[in-house]
């Protein structure tokens, strides 16, 4: 699904150049659950932004489903983000005064689905994260764990093939974090590709594979025993 070769990313500020990514080469197959780890400043967020079409690399190649990123216009990248990718963020990124239903609906506003199909998709996504009884509640009235479940439902509503999760447990207590990781694991078991950015080892171990970055380069890339840790592991 994903292949990068000699990937680099530079940032320039007042004629000073900073290299955030330094020649990364790896592939991710469809259906993998991959964690990207590393200390602050290691390049993991920069890498996530490039893999999810939110930014472009300075050098090297990025191939998504056998098509080079270079071949897509900015509009083409936006279309793929909306149709193929789902996003879960540490800060939830919900509209606090809007209901669960309205927040999950947002990715569908860019399409032309019939109202009945749109409603069915939203209700299915909300049910998938166990929030049917909260569907009409304002997001601001939910707990942190519930807000992250809404964010996951929003990521699911377009039935993406790949989900990017950026520190999804970072703002949650240990019990809620465990429940979110169990939910991501179940989504992976349905065949979705999951790419998780985290600094937490116990969260990363839910993945099949951990890519560890250091100073913008790959420090290690290892296969894990697929974690079957229950939520109680986080307590």
PDB file of C-alpha atoms in Angstrom:
ATOM      1  CA  UNK A   1       0.000   0.000   0.000  1.00  0.00           C
ATOM      2  CA  UNK A   2       2.766   2.450   0.993  1.00  0.00           C
ATOM      3  CA  UNK A   3       6.375   2.585  -0.143  1.00  0.00           C
ATOM      4  CA  UNK A   4       8.913   5.326   0.542  1.00  0.00           C
ATOM      5  CA  UNK A   5      12.503   5.453  -0.695  1.00  0.00           C
ATOM      6  CA  UNK A   6      15.215   7.872   0.437  1.00  0.00           C
ATOM      7  CA  UNK A   7      12.505  10.177   1.792  1.00  0.00           C
ATOM      8  CA  UNK A   8      13.741  13.540   3.047  1.00  0.00           C
ATOM      9  CA  UNK A   9      12.065  16.628   4.449  1.00  0.00           C
ATOM     10  CA  UNK A  10      13.813  19.958   5.014  1.00  0.00           C
ATOM     11  CA  UNK A  11      12.498  23.106   6.657  1.00  0.00           C
ATOM     12  CA  UNK A  12      14.044  26.487   5.956  1.00  0.00           C
ATOM     13  CA  UNK A  13      13.936  29.500   8.260  1.00  0.00           C
ATOM     14  CA  UNK A  14      15.984  32.645   7.632  1.00  0.00           C
ATOM     15  CA  UNK A  15      18.332  30.777   5.282  1.00  0.00           C
ATOM     16  CA  UNK A  16      18.900  28.080   7.912  1.00  0.00           C
ATOM     17  CA  UNK A  17      17.950  24.575   6.791  1.00  0.00           C
ATOM     18  CA  UNK A  18      16.789  21.895   9.221  1.00  0.00           C
ATOM     19  CA  UNK A  19      16.475  18.304   8.055  1.00  0.00           C
ATOM     20  CA  UNK A  20      13.506  16.647   9.724  1.00  0.00           C
ATOM     21  CA  UNK A  21      13.618  13.382   7.750  1.00  0.00           C
ATOM     22  CA  UNK A  22      16.875  11.917   6.527  1.00  0.00           C
ATOM     23  CA  UNK A  23      16.597   9.271   3.810  1.00  0.00           C
ATOM     24  CA  UNK A  24      13.822   6.957   5.072  1.00  0.00           C
ATOM     25  CA  UNK A  25      13.154   3.760   3.138  1.00  0.00           C
ATOM     26  CA  UNK A  26      10.412   1.267   4.076  1.00  0.00           C
ATOM     27  CA  UNK A  27       7.128  -0.246   2.920  1.00  0.00           C
ATOM     28  CA  UNK A  28       3.788  -0.877   4.623  1.00  0.00           C
ATOM     29  CA  UNK A  29       1.511  -3.591   3.311  1.00  0.00           C
ATOM     30  CA  UNK A  30      -2.278  -3.350   3.186  1.00  0.00           C
ATOM     31  CA  UNK A  31      -3.749  -4.641   6.445  1.00  0.00           C
ATOM     32  CA  UNK A  32      -0.703  -3.956   8.623  1.00  0.00           C
ATOM     33  CA  UNK A  33      -0.883  -2.269  12.024  1.00  0.00           C
ATOM     34  CA  UNK A  34       2.288  -0.173  12.324  1.00  0.00           C
ATOM     35  CA  UNK A  35       3.426   2.042  15.196  1.00  0.00           C
ATOM     36  CA  UNK A  36       5.857   4.894  14.560  1.00  0.00           C
ATOM     37  CA  UNK A  37       7.800   5.791  17.696  1.00  0.00           C
ATOM     38  CA  UNK A  38      10.539   8.201  18.646  1.00  0.00           C
ATOM     39  CA  UNK A  39      11.401  11.023  21.026  1.00  0.00           C
ATOM     40  CA  UNK A  40      10.275  14.596  20.475  1.00  0.00           C
ATOM     41  CA  UNK A  41      11.999  15.977  17.377  1.00  0.00           C
ATOM     42  CA  UNK A  42      12.673  12.549  15.875  1.00  0.00           C
ATOM     43  CA  UNK A  43      10.509  13.262  12.809  1.00  0.00           C
ATOM     44  CA  UNK A  44       7.535  11.032  13.534  1.00  0.00           C
ATOM     45  CA  UNK A  45       4.892  13.764  13.157  1.00  0.00           C
ATOM     46  CA  UNK A  46       6.558  15.042   9.978  1.00  0.00           C
ATOM     47  CA  UNK A  47       6.501  11.513   8.579  1.00  0.00           C
ATOM     48  CA  UNK A  48       2.830  11.079   9.479  1.00  0.00           C
ATOM     49  CA  UNK A  49       1.951  14.328   7.713  1.00  0.00           C
ATOM     50  CA  UNK A  50       3.665  13.164   4.534  1.00  0.00           C
ATOM     51  CA  UNK A  51       2.194   9.646   4.619  1.00  0.00           C
ATOM     52  CA  UNK A  52      -1.287  11.103   5.103  1.00  0.00           C
ATOM     53  CA  UNK A  53      -0.911  13.594   2.212  1.00  0.00           C
ATOM     54  CA  UNK A  54      -0.953  16.635   4.520  1.00  0.00           C
ATOM     55  CA  UNK A  55       2.545  17.626   3.378  1.00  0.00           C
ATOM     56  CA  UNK A  56       4.985  16.794   0.604  1.00  0.00           C
ATOM     57  CA  UNK A  57       8.564  15.545   0.986  1.00  0.00           C
ATOM     58  CA  UNK A  58      11.593  17.550  -0.088  1.00  0.00           C
ATOM     59  CA  UNK A  59      13.261  14.578  -1.724  1.00  0.00           C
ATOM     60  CA  UNK A  60      12.905  10.862  -2.337  1.00  0.00           C
ATOM     61  CA  UNK A  61       9.766   9.070  -3.445  1.00  0.00           C
ATOM     62  CA  UNK A  62       6.441   8.179  -1.856  1.00  0.00           C
ATOM     63  CA  UNK A  63       4.211   5.656  -3.595  1.00  0.00           C
ATOM     64  CA  UNK A  64       0.630   5.077  -2.429  1.00  0.00           C
ATOM     65  CA  UNK A  65      -1.197   2.146  -4.016  1.00  0.00           C
ATOM     66  CA  UNK A  66       1.434   2.027  -6.773  1.00  0.00           C
ATOM     67  CA  UNK A  67       0.992   5.703  -7.679  1.00  0.00           C
ATOM     68  CA  UNK A  68       3.658   8.305  -6.984  1.00  0.00           C
ATOM     69  CA  UNK A  69       2.694  11.246  -4.809  1.00  0.00           C
ATOM     70  CA  UNK A  70       4.318  13.478  -7.413  1.00  0.00           C
ATOM     71  CA  UNK A  71       1.589  12.538  -9.894  1.00  0.00           C
ATOM     72  CA  UNK A  72      -1.186  14.041  -7.765  1.00  0.00           C
ATOM     73  CA  UNK A  73      -2.255  17.669  -7.700  1.00  0.00           C
ATOM     74  CA  UNK A  74      -3.110  19.234  -4.353  1.00  0.00           C
ATOM     75  CA  UNK A  75      -6.770  18.660  -5.219  1.00  0.00           C
ATOM     76  CA  UNK A  76      -6.050  15.020  -5.977  1.00  0.00           C
ATOM     77  CA  UNK A  77      -4.319  14.582  -2.623  1.00  0.00           C
ATOM     78  CA  UNK A  78      -7.315  16.146  -0.862  1.00  0.00           C
ATOM     79  CA  UNK A  79      -9.686  13.758  -2.633  1.00  0.00           C
ATOM     80  CA  UNK A  80      -7.682  10.720  -1.556  1.00  0.00           C
ATOM     81  CA  UNK A  81      -7.497  12.010   2.015  1.00  0.00           C
ATOM     82  CA  UNK A  82     -11.273  12.255   2.126  1.00  0.00           C
ATOM     83  CA  UNK A  83     -12.081   8.997   0.336  1.00  0.00           C
ATOM     84  CA  UNK A  84      -9.295   6.635   1.414  1.00  0.00           C
ATOM     85  CA  UNK A  85      -7.964   7.919   4.737  1.00  0.00           C
ATOM     86  CA  UNK A  86      -9.348   8.413   8.220  1.00  0.00           C
ATOM     87  CA  UNK A  87      -7.714  10.550  10.912  1.00  0.00           C
ATOM     88  CA  UNK A  88      -7.705  10.366  14.715  1.00  0.00           C
ATOM     89  CA  UNK A  89      -5.880  13.104  16.629  1.00  0.00           C
ATOM     90  CA  UNK A  90      -4.725  13.540  20.211  1.00  0.00           C
ATOM     91  CA  UNK A  91      -6.830  16.695  20.634  1.00  0.00           C
ATOM     92  CA  UNK A  92     -10.006  15.067  19.180  1.00  0.00           C
ATOM     93  CA  UNK A  93     -10.685  18.092  16.867  1.00  0.00           C
ATOM     94  CA  UNK A  94     -14.435  18.025  17.484  1.00  0.00           C
ATOM     95  CA  UNK A  95     -16.936  20.875  17.278  1.00  0.00           C
ATOM     96  CA  UNK A  96     -17.949  21.199  20.902  1.00  0.00           C
ATOM     97  CA  UNK A  97     -21.382  22.756  20.316  1.00  0.00           C
ATOM     98  CA  UNK A  98     -22.294  20.238  17.615  1.00  0.00           C
ATOM     99  CA  UNK A  99     -23.810  16.850  18.309  1.00  0.00           C
ATOM    100  CA  UNK A 100     -22.084  13.503  17.918  1.00  0.00           C
ATOM    101  CA  UNK A 101     -24.128  12.998  14.745  1.00  0.00           C
ATOM    102  CA  UNK A 102     -23.048  16.355  13.294  1.00  0.00           C
ATOM    103  CA  UNK A 103     -19.364  15.775  14.092  1.00  0.00           C
ATOM    104  CA  UNK A 104     -19.340  12.346  12.458  1.00  0.00           C
ATOM    105  CA  UNK A 105     -21.140  13.790   9.440  1.00  0.00           C
ATOM    106  CA  UNK A 106     -18.375  16.286   8.586  1.00  0.00           C
ATOM    107  CA  UNK A 107     -16.373  14.121   6.106  1.00  0.00           C
ATOM    108  CA  UNK A 108     -19.605  13.390   4.208  1.00  0.00           C
ATOM    109  CA  UNK A 109     -20.369  17.055   3.616  1.00  0.00           C
ATOM    110  CA  UNK A 110     -17.863  17.087   0.751  1.00  0.00           C
ATOM    111  CA  UNK A 111     -19.738  14.418  -1.191  1.00  0.00           C
ATOM    112  CA  UNK A 112     -23.166  14.058  -2.731  1.00  0.00           C
ATOM    113  CA  UNK A 113     -24.565  11.018  -0.921  1.00  0.00           C
ATOM    114  CA  UNK A 114     -28.353  10.736  -0.712  1.00  0.00           C
ATOM    115  CA  UNK A 115     -29.635  11.754   2.701  1.00  0.00           C
ATOM    116  CA  UNK A 116     -30.770   8.244   3.591  1.00  0.00           C
ATOM    117  CA  UNK A 117     -27.367   6.718   2.857  1.00  0.00           C
ATOM    118  CA  UNK A 118     -25.596   9.518   4.717  1.00  0.00           C
ATOM    119  CA  UNK A 119     -27.777   8.921   7.782  1.00  0.00           C
ATOM    120  CA  UNK A 120     -27.181   5.171   7.613  1.00  0.00           C
ATOM    121  CA  UNK A 121     -23.411   5.616   7.416  1.00  0.00           C
ATOM    122  CA  UNK A 122     -23.343   7.980  10.379  1.00  0.00           C
ATOM    123  CA  UNK A 123     -25.501   5.736  12.528  1.00  0.00           C
ATOM    124  CA  UNK A 124     -23.397   2.697  11.628  1.00  0.00           C
ATOM    125  CA  UNK A 125     -20.141   4.490  12.459  1.00  0.00           C
ATOM    126  CA  UNK A 126     -21.496   5.734  15.789  1.00  0.00           C
ATOM    127  CA  UNK A 127     -22.754   2.252  16.642  1.00  0.00           C
ATOM    128  CA  UNK A 128     -19.339   0.808  15.754  1.00  0.00           C
ATOM    129  CA  UNK A 129     -17.778   2.778  18.629  1.00  0.00           C
ATOM    130  CA  UNK A 130     -20.621   2.067  21.059  1.00  0.00           C
ATOM    131  CA  UNK A 131     -22.105   5.558  21.291  1.00  0.00           C
ATOM    132  CA  UNK A 132     -25.612   5.023  19.926  1.00  0.00           C
ATOM    133  CA  UNK A 133     -27.183   6.529  23.041  1.00  0.00           C
ATOM    134  CA  UNK A 134     -25.047   9.690  22.702  1.00  0.00           C
ATOM    135  CA  UNK A 135     -25.712  10.400  19.041  1.00  0.00           C
ATOM    136  CA  UNK A 136     -27.701  13.572  19.742  1.00  0.00           C
ATOM    137  CA  UNK A 137     -25.499  14.853  22.573  1.00  0.00           C
ATOM    138  CA  UNK A 138     -23.211  17.848  22.137  1.00  0.00           C
ATOM    139  CA  UNK A 139     -19.546  16.847  21.949  1.00  0.00           C
ATOM    140  CA  UNK A 140     -18.618  19.273  24.737  1.00  0.00           C
ATOM    141  CA  UNK A 141     -20.693  17.216  27.169  1.00  0.00           C
ATOM    142  CA  UNK A 142     -18.763  13.975  26.564  1.00  0.00           C
ATOM    143  CA  UNK A 143     -15.858  12.515  28.506  1.00  0.00           C
ATOM    144  CA  UNK A 144     -12.408  12.402  26.937  1.00  0.00           C
ATOM    145  CA  UNK A 145     -12.744   8.736  26.040  1.00  0.00           C
ATOM    146  CA  UNK A 146     -16.147   9.328  24.473  1.00  0.00           C
ATOM    147  CA  UNK A 147     -14.797  12.259  22.456  1.00  0.00           C
ATOM    148  CA  UNK A 148     -12.053  10.046  21.050  1.00  0.00           C
ATOM    149  CA  UNK A 149     -14.661   7.441  20.142  1.00  0.00           C
ATOM    150  CA  UNK A 150     -16.535  10.136  18.215  1.00  0.00           C
ATOM    151  CA  UNK A 151     -13.279  11.016  16.444  1.00  0.00           C
ATOM    152  CA  UNK A 152     -12.843   7.362  15.488  1.00  0.00           C
ATOM    153  CA  UNK A 153     -16.444   7.180  14.225  1.00  0.00           C
ATOM    154  CA  UNK A 154     -15.757  10.282  12.116  1.00  0.00           C
ATOM    155  CA  UNK A 155     -12.642   8.575  10.744  1.00  0.00           C
ATOM    156  CA  UNK A 156     -14.723   5.508   9.841  1.00  0.00           C
ATOM    157  CA  UNK A 157     -17.714   7.156   8.209  1.00  0.00           C
ATOM    158  CA  UNK A 158     -16.212   7.160   4.692  1.00  0.00           C
ATOM    159  CA  UNK A 159     -15.082   3.527   5.103  1.00  0.00           C
ATOM    160  CA  UNK A 160     -11.361   4.314   4.645  1.00  0.00           C
ATOM    161  CA  UNK A 161      -8.794   1.690   3.815  1.00  0.00           C
ATOM    162  CA  UNK A 162      -6.208   3.301   6.110  1.00  0.00           C
ATOM    163  CA  UNK A 163      -6.488   5.084   9.457  1.00  0.00           C
ATOM    164  CA  UNK A 164      -3.822   7.453  10.783  1.00  0.00           C
ATOM    165  CA  UNK A 165      -3.851   7.870  14.567  1.00  0.00           C
ATOM    166  CA  UNK A 166      -1.639  10.616  16.027  1.00  0.00           C
ATOM    167  CA  UNK A 167      -1.111  10.064  19.789  1.00  0.00           C
ATOM    168  CA  UNK A 168      -4.769   8.970  20.161  1.00  0.00           C
ATOM    169  CA  UNK A 169      -4.400   8.159  23.883  1.00  0.00           C
ATOM    170  CA  UNK A 170      -2.285  11.207  24.772  1.00  0.00           C
ATOM    171  CA  UNK A 171      -5.141  13.154  26.418  1.00  0.00           C
ATOM    172  CA  UNK A 172      -6.829  10.167  28.065  1.00  0.00           C
ATOM    173  CA  UNK A 173      -6.553   8.399  31.397  1.00  0.00           C
ATOM    174  CA  UNK A 174      -5.111   4.893  31.352  1.00  0.00           C
ATOM    175  CA  UNK A 175      -8.474   3.094  31.333  1.00  0.00           C
ATOM    176  CA  UNK A 176      -9.914   5.189  28.500  1.00  0.00           C
ATOM    177  CA  UNK A 177      -6.636   4.847  26.604  1.00  0.00           C
ATOM    178  CA  UNK A 178      -6.827   1.097  26.869  1.00  0.00           C
ATOM    179  CA  UNK A 179     -10.362   1.083  25.534  1.00  0.00           C
ATOM    180  CA  UNK A 180      -9.360   3.222  22.558  1.00  0.00           C
ATOM    181  CA  UNK A 181      -6.479   0.884  21.726  1.00  0.00           C
ATOM    182  CA  UNK A 182      -8.790  -2.113  21.951  1.00  0.00           C
ATOM    183  CA  UNK A 183     -11.113  -0.360  19.513  1.00  0.00           C
ATOM    184  CA  UNK A 184      -8.270   0.362  17.070  1.00  0.00           C
ATOM    185  CA  UNK A 185      -7.183  -3.266  17.336  1.00  0.00           C
ATOM    186  CA  UNK A 186     -10.694  -4.432  16.423  1.00  0.00           C
ATOM    187  CA  UNK A 187     -10.731  -2.089  13.428  1.00  0.00           C
ATOM    188  CA  UNK A 188      -7.427  -3.591  12.321  1.00  0.00           C
ATOM    189  CA  UNK A 189      -8.926  -7.062  12.591  1.00  0.00           C
ATOM    190  CA  UNK A 190     -11.572  -6.039  10.049  1.00  0.00           C
ATOM    191  CA  UNK A 191      -8.792  -5.558   7.499  1.00  0.00           C
ATOM    192  CA  UNK A 192      -8.005  -1.871   7.815  1.00  0.00           C
ATOM    193  CA  UNK A 193      -4.453  -0.580   7.739  1.00  0.00           C
ATOM    194  CA  UNK A 194      -3.582   1.337  10.919  1.00  0.00           C
ATOM    195  CA  UNK A 195      -0.614   3.704  11.247  1.00  0.00           C
ATOM    196  CA  UNK A 196      -0.171   4.912  14.805  1.00  0.00           C
ATOM    197  CA  UNK A 197       2.202   7.624  16.033  1.00  0.00           C
ATOM    198  CA  UNK A 198       2.956   7.346  19.736  1.00  0.00           C
ATOM    199  CA  UNK A 199       5.682   7.863  22.317  1.00  0.00           C
ATOM    200  CA  UNK A 200       4.137   5.275  24.660  1.00  0.00           C
ATOM    201  CA  UNK A 201       5.688   1.815  24.494  1.00  0.00           C
ATOM    202  CA  UNK A 202       2.626   0.026  25.869  1.00  0.00           C
ATOM    203  CA  UNK A 203       0.458   1.673  23.214  1.00  0.00           C
ATOM    204  CA  UNK A 204       2.898   0.861  20.419  1.00  0.00           C
ATOM    205  CA  UNK A 205       2.928  -2.812  21.404  1.00  0.00           C
ATOM    206  CA  UNK A 206      -0.654  -3.199  20.153  1.00  0.00           C
ATOM    207  CA  UNK A 207       0.777  -3.032  16.635  1.00  0.00           C
ATOM    208  CA  UNK A 208       2.279  -5.846  14.581  1.00  0.00           C
ATOM    209  CA  UNK A 209       5.321  -3.753  13.806  1.00  0.00           C
ATOM    210  CA  UNK A 210       7.187  -0.827  15.355  1.00  0.00           C
ATOM    211  CA  UNK A 211       9.281   1.634  13.352  1.00  0.00           C
ATOM    212  CA  UNK A 212      11.433   3.698  15.693  1.00  0.00           C
ATOM    213  CA  UNK A 213      12.866   7.017  14.501  1.00  0.00           C
ATOM    214  CA  UNK A 214      15.855   8.917  15.821  1.00  0.00           C
ATOM    215  CA  UNK A 215      17.111  12.235  14.423  1.00  0.00           C
ATOM    216  CA  UNK A 216      14.982  11.825  11.311  1.00  0.00           C
ATOM    217  CA  UNK A 217      16.279   8.363  10.432  1.00  0.00           C
ATOM    218  CA  UNK A 218      15.080   4.814  11.103  1.00  0.00           C
ATOM    219  CA  UNK A 219      16.694   3.562  14.298  1.00  0.00           C
ATOM    220  CA  UNK A 220      14.931   0.188  14.219  1.00  0.00           C
ATOM    221  CA  UNK A 221      12.125  -1.599  12.395  1.00  0.00           C
ATOM    222  CA  UNK A 222      10.891  -4.714  14.155  1.00  0.00           C
ATOM    223  CA  UNK A 223       7.994  -7.114  14.061  1.00  0.00           C
ATOM    224  CA  UNK A 224       6.204  -7.646  17.373  1.00  0.00           C
ATOM    225  CA  UNK A 225       4.177 -10.546  18.638  1.00  0.00           C
ATOM    226  CA  UNK A 226       0.719  -9.301  17.833  1.00  0.00           C
ATOM    227  CA  UNK A 227      -0.551  -7.876  21.083  1.00  0.00           C
ATOM    228  CA  UNK A 228      -3.720  -9.281  22.554  1.00  0.00           C
ATOM    229  CA  UNK A 229      -3.508  -7.181  25.691  1.00  0.00           C
ATOM    230  CA  UNK A 230      -6.921  -6.357  27.176  1.00  0.00           C
ATOM    231  CA  UNK A 231      -7.802  -2.900  28.402  1.00  0.00           C
ATOM    232  CA  UNK A 232      -6.922  -4.028  31.940  1.00  0.00           C
ATOM    233  CA  UNK A 233      -3.259  -3.964  30.875  1.00  0.00           C
ATOM    234  CA  UNK A 234      -3.422  -0.177  31.058  1.00  0.00           C
ATOM    235  CA  UNK A 235      -4.639  -0.043  34.639  1.00  0.00           C
TER     236      UNK A 235
END
